[in-house]
Amino acid sequence: MRVVRVEEFGGPEVLRPAAVADVEPGPGEAAIAVAAADVMFLDTLLRSGWGEDFFPVAPPYVPGSGVGGRVIAGPWTGRRVVADTKQVVGGAEIPVGGYVERAVVPETELIPVPDALDVQQAVALLHDGPTLQSLLDAVAAEPGRRVLVAAAAGGAGVLLVQELTRRGVEVVGAARGRAKIDLVRSLGAVEVVDYGEDGWTDRVGMVDAVLDGAGAALGRAAFALVRDGGRFVSYGTAGGEFASPDLEEARRRAVAVIGLTDLPRLDRARRRALVERTLVEAARGHYRPVIGQTFALEKASDAHAAIAARETVGKTLLLP
C-alpha cells in the first residue's frame, strides 16, 4: 500500500511517498480504505523535530493520526467511519499512522459517520471537534458577551466562530488576508479584522474574552484587549509559539489565563464521546467544517509547505 513517511527531521521535503506491505487486521481490529486523512499543524512541528520531549517519535515514521473511509475488513465491514490511528509509546500518545491509503485500527477506534455528513467533513471534525468542545467550556461565554477569536480562519477557529455565534455571543474574528477575512465574515462574526495590518487592536477594542489560536506576538497583543475579570484562552501556535501573557498583569486585572495544559485531559473514551457529539451537532447543522484545500497523498510535502506559509484556510486533508 502507499504511505508517506518522514525519513528524517527537517522541512516539508523530508516527507516522501513509499510502498509498504499491507497490514492485515487481527482479532478486534478493522481495516479502512482511507478516503481522507487529516493534516494537523502538530504534524508539521513533529516533522521538523520539535517536541521530542513530549512526543517520542523518531524517523522513519508515518505522520498523521486521523483517517476516514469505508471498513473493508473486520468489524463494521462496509460502513463509513472515522478513526484515530495514534499509538502509545512510553505512556505518551503519538500522532502517527495517518498518511496511508489503508489503515488498521482497533475496533474501539471506529466512529460511524452520520448520513448527513460526508467522510471528508467527518475527518475534518475528528481532532478539532474535541478541541472545540473543550474551548467552549473554557471560555464560558454567555449570550451578549464579546469574544475575540484569533486565527479565526483555522480549522478550530471556523467552528468556534459558528458555534459562539449560534449561542448568541458577539464574535470578533481576527485573521490575515482578504480570503480569510471574507470567510470569517460569512460564518457570522459581527466584526472581522486583519491582524496583518497595523492598528488592528484599536479596531477591535476591549472584549470579555479571547480565544487565541495565533500565539506569539499576536496572542500577546490580544491579551491586552481582555477586560478586567475576563478570560484569555490560549490554544494555538500559528505564530510559532504559544502566547505568553504577563501573569502579574493577569493577576492584577483578575484575568483568567487558560492554556492547553489547563484543559481537562481527555482519555480515549471521553475523546470519542466528544467526537461523536461533534459529528451529531454538525449533522444537525449547528456548524460545518471548512475544508479549504486538499492534496493527493503523494503531495503531503506540498500540504505541509502550504501550512508553513500560512496559505491554508480551514482544514487541510490528504486524499489517497
CSV table of C-alpha atoms in Angstrom, one decimal:
chain,number,residue,atom,x,y,z
A,1,MET,CA,0.0,0.0,0.0
A,2,ARG,CA,1.0,3.6,-0.4
A,3,VAL,CA,2.1,5.7,2.5
A,4,VAL,CA,4.0,8.9,3.2
A,5,ARG,CA,6.9,8.8,5.6
A,6,VAL,CA,9.1,11.3,7.5
A,7,GLU,CA,12.5,10.0,6.5
A,8,GLU,CA,14.4,12.4,8.7
A,9,PHE,CA,13.6,15.6,10.7
A,10,GLY,CA,13.6,18.7,8.5
A,11,GLY,CA,11.5,20.7,6.1
A,12,PRO,CA,8.5,19.5,4.1
A,13,GLU,CA,10.9,17.8,1.6
A,14,VAL,CA,11.6,15.0,4.1
A,15,LEU,CA,8.0,13.7,3.5
A,16,ARG,CA,8.4,11.0,0.9
A,17,PRO,CA,6.0,8.6,-0.6
A,18,ALA,CA,6.7,4.9,-0.1
A,19,ALA,CA,5.2,1.5,-0.8
A,20,VAL,CA,4.9,-0.9,2.1
A,21,ALA,CA,3.2,-4.3,2.6
A,22,ASP,CA,-0.5,-4.3,3.5
A,23,VAL,CA,-1.1,-4.9,7.2
A,24,GLU,CA,-4.0,-7.4,7.9
A,25,PRO,CA,-6.3,-6.8,10.8
A,26,GLY,CA,-6.0,-9.1,13.7
A,27,PRO,CA,-8.7,-10.0,16.3
A,28,GLY,CA,-10.6,-6.9,17.4
A,29,GLU,CA,-9.2,-4.8,14.6
A,30,ALA,CA,-10.6,-3.4,11.3
A,31,ALA,CA,-9.0,-2.3,8.0
A,32,ILE,CA,-10.2,1.0,6.5
A,33,ALA,CA,-9.8,2.0,2.8
A,34,VAL,CA,-8.8,5.6,3.6
A,35,ALA,CA,-10.7,8.3,1.6
A,36,ALA,CA,-9.3,11.2,3.6
A,37,ALA,CA,-6.6,11.9,6.1
A,38,ASP,CA,-6.3,14.9,8.4
A,39,VAL,CA,-3.2,17.1,8.3
A,40,MET,CA,-2.6,18.9,11.6
A,41,PHE,CA,-0.3,21.8,12.4
A,42,LEU,CA,1.2,19.5,15.0
A,43,ASP,CA,2.2,17.2,12.2
A,44,THR,CA,4.4,19.9,10.7
A,45,LEU,CA,6.0,20.6,14.1
A,46,LEU,CA,6.9,17.0,14.8
A,47,ARG,CA,8.3,16.6,11.3
A,48,SER,CA,10.7,19.5,12.0
A,49,GLY,CA,12.0,17.7,15.1
A,50,TRP,CA,10.0,19.8,17.6
A,51,GLY,CA,8.5,18.3,20.8
A,52,GLU,CA,10.7,15.2,21.2
A,53,ASP,CA,10.3,15.5,25.0
A,54,PHE,CA,6.5,15.3,24.7
A,55,PHE,CA,6.2,13.1,21.6
A,56,PRO,CA,8.9,10.4,21.5
A,57,VAL,CA,8.8,9.8,17.7
A,58,ALA,CA,11.9,9.1,15.6
A,59,PRO,CA,12.2,8.8,11.8
A,60,PRO,CA,11.4,7.0,9.8
A,61,TYR,CA,7.7,7.2,10.7
A,62,VAL,CA,4.3,7.7,9.1
A,63,PRO,CA,2.8,11.0,10.3
A,64,GLY,CA,-0.8,12.0,10.9
A,65,SER,CA,-3.4,10.3,13.1
A,66,GLY,CA,-6.9,10.9,11.7
A,67,VAL,CA,-8.4,8.9,8.9
A,68,GLY,CA,-11.8,8.3,7.4
A,69,GLY,CA,-13.2,5.9,4.8
A,70,ARG,CA,-15.0,2.6,4.5
A,71,VAL,CA,-14.3,-0.5,6.5
A,72,ILE,CA,-13.0,-3.2,4.1
A,73,ALA,CA,-12.1,-6.0,6.6
A,74,GLY,CA,-13.1,-6.8,10.2
A,75,PRO,CA,-16.0,-5.5,12.3
A,76,TRP,CA,-18.3,-3.0,10.6
A,77,THR,CA,-17.3,-4.0,7.1
A,78,GLY,CA,-18.9,-1.7,4.5
A,79,ARG,CA,-19.6,1.1,7.0
A,80,ARG,CA,-18.3,4.7,6.7
A,81,VAL,CA,-16.2,5.6,9.7
A,82,VAL,CA,-13.5,7.9,11.0
A,83,ALA,CA,-10.8,6.6,13.3
A,84,ASP,CA,-7.7,7.8,15.3
A,85,THR,CA,-4.5,6.0,14.5
A,86,LYS,CA,-2.5,7.3,17.4
A,87,GLN,CA,-0.1,4.8,19.1
A,88,VAL,CA,1.0,4.8,22.7
A,89,VAL,CA,4.8,4.9,23.2
A,90,GLY,CA,6.2,5.1,26.7
A,91,GLY,CA,2.9,6.2,28.1
A,92,ALA,CA,2.5,9.0,25.6
A,93,GLU,CA,0.1,9.1,22.7
A,94,ILE,CA,2.0,9.6,19.4
A,95,PRO,CA,0.1,11.0,16.4
A,96,VAL,CA,1.4,8.6,13.8
A,97,GLY,CA,0.0,6.2,11.1
A,98,GLY,CA,-2.4,8.5,9.3
A,99,TYR,CA,-0.8,9.3,5.9
A,100,VAL,CA,-1.8,6.0,4.4
A,101,GLU,CA,-4.2,4.6,1.8
A,102,ARG,CA,-5.2,1.7,4.1
A,103,ALA,CA,-5.3,1.9,7.9
A,104,VAL,CA,-5.7,-0.9,10.5
A,105,VAL,CA,-7.1,0.2,13.8
A,106,PRO,CA,-8.7,-1.3,16.9
A,107,GLU,CA,-12.4,-1.8,16.6
A,108,THR,CA,-12.8,0.5,19.6
A,109,GLU,CA,-11.5,3.4,17.5
A,110,LEU,CA,-14.2,3.2,14.8
A,111,ILE,CA,-16.7,6.0,14.9
A,112,PRO,CA,-19.6,5.9,12.4
A,113,VAL,CA,-20.1,8.9,10.1
A,114,PRO,CA,-23.7,10.3,10.2
A,115,ASP,CA,-25.7,10.1,6.9
A,116,ALA,CA,-25.8,13.9,6.8
A,117,LEU,CA,-22.0,14.3,6.6
A,118,ASP,CA,-19.5,13.1,4.0
A,119,VAL,CA,-16.3,11.4,5.0
A,120,GLN,CA,-14.2,14.5,4.4
A,121,GLN,CA,-16.3,16.6,6.7
A,122,ALA,CA,-16.2,13.9,9.4
A,123,VAL,CA,-12.4,13.7,9.2
A,124,ALA,CA,-12.1,17.5,9.4
A,125,LEU,CA,-14.0,17.3,12.8
A,126,LEU,CA,-12.1,14.3,14.2
A,127,HIS,CA,-9.5,16.3,16.0
A,128,ASP,CA,-11.0,19.8,16.0
A,129,GLY,CA,-14.3,18.6,17.5
A,130,PRO,CA,-12.9,17.7,20.9
A,131,THR,CA,-10.8,20.9,20.9
A,132,LEU,CA,-14.0,22.9,20.1
A,133,GLN,CA,-15.9,21.4,23.0
A,134,SER,CA,-13.1,21.9,25.5
A,135,LEU,CA,-12.5,25.5,24.4
A,136,LEU,CA,-16.2,26.4,24.6
A,137,ASP,CA,-16.3,25.1,28.2
A,138,ALA,CA,-13.1,27.1,29.0
A,139,VAL,CA,-14.2,30.4,27.6
A,140,ALA,CA,-17.7,30.1,29.2
A,141,ALA,CA,-19.1,32.9,27.1
A,142,GLU,CA,-22.7,33.8,27.7
A,143,PRO,CA,-25.1,35.4,25.2
A,144,GLY,CA,-24.3,39.0,24.6
A,145,ARG,CA,-20.6,38.7,25.6
A,146,ARG,CA,-18.0,40.0,23.2
A,147,VAL,CA,-15.3,37.4,22.3
A,148,LEU,CA,-12.3,37.7,20.1
A,149,VAL,CA,-11.3,34.6,18.1
A,150,ALA,CA,-7.7,34.9,16.9
A,151,ALA,CA,-6.7,32.7,13.9
A,152,ALA,CA,-10.5,32.6,13.2
A,153,ALA,CA,-9.9,31.1,9.7
A,154,GLY,CA,-8.2,28.0,11.1
A,155,GLY,CA,-9.7,24.5,11.5
A,156,ALA,CA,-10.9,25.1,15.1
A,157,GLY,CA,-11.4,28.8,14.6
A,158,VAL,CA,-14.1,28.4,12.0
A,159,LEU,CA,-16.0,26.1,14.3
A,160,LEU,CA,-15.7,28.5,17.3
A,161,VAL,CA,-17.0,31.4,15.2
A,162,GLN,CA,-20.0,29.4,14.1
A,163,GLU,CA,-20.9,27.9,17.5
A,164,LEU,CA,-20.3,31.0,19.5
A,165,THR,CA,-22.5,33.0,17.1
A,166,ARG,CA,-25.2,30.3,17.3
A,167,ARG,CA,-25.1,30.7,21.1
A,168,GLY,CA,-25.7,34.5,20.9
A,169,VAL,CA,-22.1,35.6,21.6
A,170,GLU,CA,-20.8,38.7,19.8
A,171,VAL,CA,-17.9,37.3,17.9
A,172,VAL,CA,-15.0,39.4,16.6
A,173,GLY,CA,-12.8,37.4,14.2
A,174,ALA,CA,-9.1,38.1,13.6
A,175,ALA,CA,-7.4,36.6,10.5
A,176,ARG,CA,-4.9,37.5,7.9
A,177,GLY,CA,-5.6,38.3,4.2
A,178,ARG,CA,-8.7,39.0,2.2
A,179,ALA,CA,-9.8,35.4,1.6
A,180,LYS,CA,-9.7,34.5,5.3
A,181,ILE,CA,-11.4,37.8,6.3
A,182,ASP,CA,-14.3,37.1,3.9
A,183,LEU,CA,-14.6,33.5,5.1
A,184,VAL,CA,-14.8,34.5,8.8
A,185,ARG,CA,-17.4,37.2,8.0
A,186,SER,CA,-19.5,34.7,6.1
A,187,LEU,CA,-19.5,32.4,9.2
A,188,GLY,CA,-21.3,35.0,11.3
A,189,ALA,CA,-18.7,37.2,13.0
A,190,VAL,CA,-20.1,40.6,13.7
A,191,GLU,CA,-16.7,42.2,13.1
A,192,VAL,CA,-13.6,40.9,11.4
A,193,VAL,CA,-10.1,42.5,11.5
A,194,ASP,CA,-6.9,41.7,9.6
A,195,TYR,CA,-4.1,41.3,12.2
A,196,GLY,CA,-1.6,41.7,9.5
A,197,GLU,CA,-2.4,45.4,9.4
A,198,ASP,CA,-1.1,48.0,11.8
A,199,GLY,CA,-3.5,49.1,14.5
A,200,TRP,CA,-5.8,46.1,14.3
A,201,THR,CA,-6.1,46.0,18.1
A,202,ASP,CA,-7.5,49.6,18.1
A,203,ARG,CA,-10.3,48.4,15.7
A,204,VAL,CA,-11.2,45.5,18.0
A,205,GLY,CA,-11.4,47.4,21.3
A,206,MET,CA,-12.0,45.7,24.6
A,207,VAL,CA,-13.5,42.2,24.8
A,208,ASP,CA,-14.8,39.9,27.5
A,209,ALA,CA,-12.6,37.0,26.4
A,210,VAL,CA,-10.1,35.9,23.8
A,211,LEU,CA,-9.7,32.5,22.2
A,212,ASP,CA,-6.2,32.7,20.9
A,213,GLY,CA,-5.2,30.3,18.1
A,214,ALA,CA,-2.4,32.6,16.8
A,215,GLY,CA,0.0,32.7,19.7
A,216,ALA,CA,3.3,34.6,19.8
A,217,ALA,CA,3.2,38.4,19.5
A,218,LEU,CA,-0.4,38.4,18.1
A,219,GLY,CA,-1.6,36.5,21.1
A,220,ARG,CA,0.1,38.8,23.5
A,221,ALA,CA,-1.5,41.8,21.7
A,222,ALA,CA,-4.9,40.1,22.0
A,223,PHE,CA,-4.3,39.6,25.8
A,224,ALA,CA,-4.2,43.3,26.3
A,225,LEU,CA,-7.7,43.6,24.9
A,226,VAL,CA,-9.3,41.5,27.6
A,227,ARG,CA,-11.4,43.4,30.1
A,228,ASP,CA,-10.6,43.1,33.8
A,229,GLY,CA,-12.2,39.9,35.1
A,230,GLY,CA,-12.2,38.4,31.6
A,231,ARG,CA,-10.7,35.3,30.2
A,232,PHE,CA,-7.7,34.6,27.9
A,233,VAL,CA,-7.7,31.1,26.4
A,234,SER,CA,-4.6,30.1,24.5
A,235,TYR,CA,-4.8,27.0,22.3
A,236,GLY,CA,-2.7,27.6,19.1
A,237,THR,CA,0.8,28.3,17.9
A,238,ALA,CA,0.1,29.5,14.3
A,239,GLY,CA,2.7,32.3,15.1
A,240,GLY,CA,5.3,29.8,16.0
A,241,GLU,CA,4.8,29.6,19.8
A,242,PHE,CA,2.1,29.9,22.4
A,243,ALA,CA,1.4,33.4,23.7
A,244,SER,CA,3.0,34.2,27.0
A,245,PRO,CA,0.9,36.9,28.7
A,246,ASP,CA,2.2,38.8,31.7
A,247,LEU,CA,0.9,36.7,34.6
A,248,GLU,CA,1.5,39.5,37.1
A,249,GLU,CA,-0.7,41.8,35.0
A,250,ALA,CA,-3.3,39.0,34.7
A,251,ARG,CA,-3.4,38.6,38.5
A,252,ARG,CA,-3.7,42.4,38.9
A,253,ARG,CA,-6.6,42.6,36.4
A,254,ALA,CA,-8.2,39.3,37.5
A,255,VAL,CA,-7.9,37.9,34.0
A,256,ALA,CA,-8.1,34.1,34.0
A,257,VAL,CA,-5.3,32.8,31.7
A,258,ILE,CA,-6.1,29.3,30.5
A,259,GLY,CA,-3.7,27.2,28.4
A,260,LEU,CA,-4.0,23.8,26.7
A,261,THR,CA,-2.4,22.2,29.8
A,262,ASP,CA,-5.2,23.7,31.9
A,263,LEU,CA,-7.9,22.0,29.9
A,264,PRO,CA,-9.2,18.6,31.1
A,265,ARG,CA,-7.1,15.7,29.9
A,266,LEU,CA,-9.2,13.5,27.6
A,267,ASP,CA,-8.9,9.8,27.8
A,268,ARG,CA,-9.8,7.8,24.7
A,269,ALA,CA,-13.4,7.2,25.9
A,270,ARG,CA,-14.0,10.9,26.6
A,271,ARG,CA,-12.4,12.0,23.4
A,272,ARG,CA,-14.5,9.5,21.5
A,273,ALA,CA,-17.7,10.8,23.2
A,274,LEU,CA,-16.8,14.4,22.2
A,275,VAL,CA,-16.1,13.4,18.5
A,276,GLU,CA,-19.5,11.6,18.4
A,277,ARG,CA,-21.2,14.7,19.9
A,278,THR,CA,-19.5,17.0,17.4
A,279,LEU,CA,-20.5,14.8,14.4
A,280,VAL,CA,-24.1,14.8,15.6
A,281,GLU,CA,-24.1,18.6,16.1
A,282,ALA,CA,-22.6,19.1,12.7
A,283,ALA,CA,-25.1,16.7,11.1
A,284,ARG,CA,-27.9,18.8,12.7
A,285,GLY,CA,-26.5,22.0,11.2
A,286,HIS,CA,-25.0,23.7,14.2
A,287,TYR,CA,-21.8,24.3,12.4
A,288,ARG,CA,-19.8,22.9,9.4
A,289,PRO,CA,-16.1,22.3,8.9
A,290,VAL,CA,-14.4,24.4,6.3
A,291,ILE,CA,-12.1,22.2,4.1
A,292,GLY,CA,-10.1,24.9,2.4
A,293,GLN,CA,-7.7,22.7,0.5
A,294,THR,CA,-7.0,19.0,-0.3
A,295,PHE,CA,-3.8,17.3,-1.6
A,296,ALA,CA,-3.1,13.9,-3.1
A,297,LEU,CA,-1.5,11.6,-0.6
A,298,GLU,CA,1.8,11.8,-2.5
A,299,LYS,CA,1.7,15.6,-2.2
A,300,ALA,CA,1.8,15.7,1.6
A,301,SER,CA,5.0,17.8,1.4
A,302,ASP,CA,3.1,20.4,-0.5
A,303,ALA,CA,0.4,20.4,2.2
A,304,HIS,CA,3.0,21.0,4.9
A,305,ALA,CA,4.6,23.7,2.9
A,306,ALA,CA,1.3,25.5,2.4
A,307,ILE,CA,0.6,25.3,6.2
A,308,ALA,CA,4.0,26.7,7.0
A,309,ALA,CA,3.5,29.6,4.5
A,310,ARG,CA,0.1,30.3,6.2
A,311,GLU,CA,-1.6,29.9,2.8
A,312,THR,CA,-4.2,27.5,4.1
A,313,VAL,CA,-7.8,28.2,5.1
A,314,GLY,CA,-9.7,25.9,7.5
A,315,LYS,CA,-8.8,22.3,7.3
A,316,THR,CA,-6.2,20.6,5.1
A,317,LEU,CA,-6.8,17.0,4.0
A,318,LEU,CA,-4.9,14.4,2.1
A,319,LEU,CA,-6.8,12.3,-0.4
A,320,PRO,CA,-5.2,8.8,-1.0
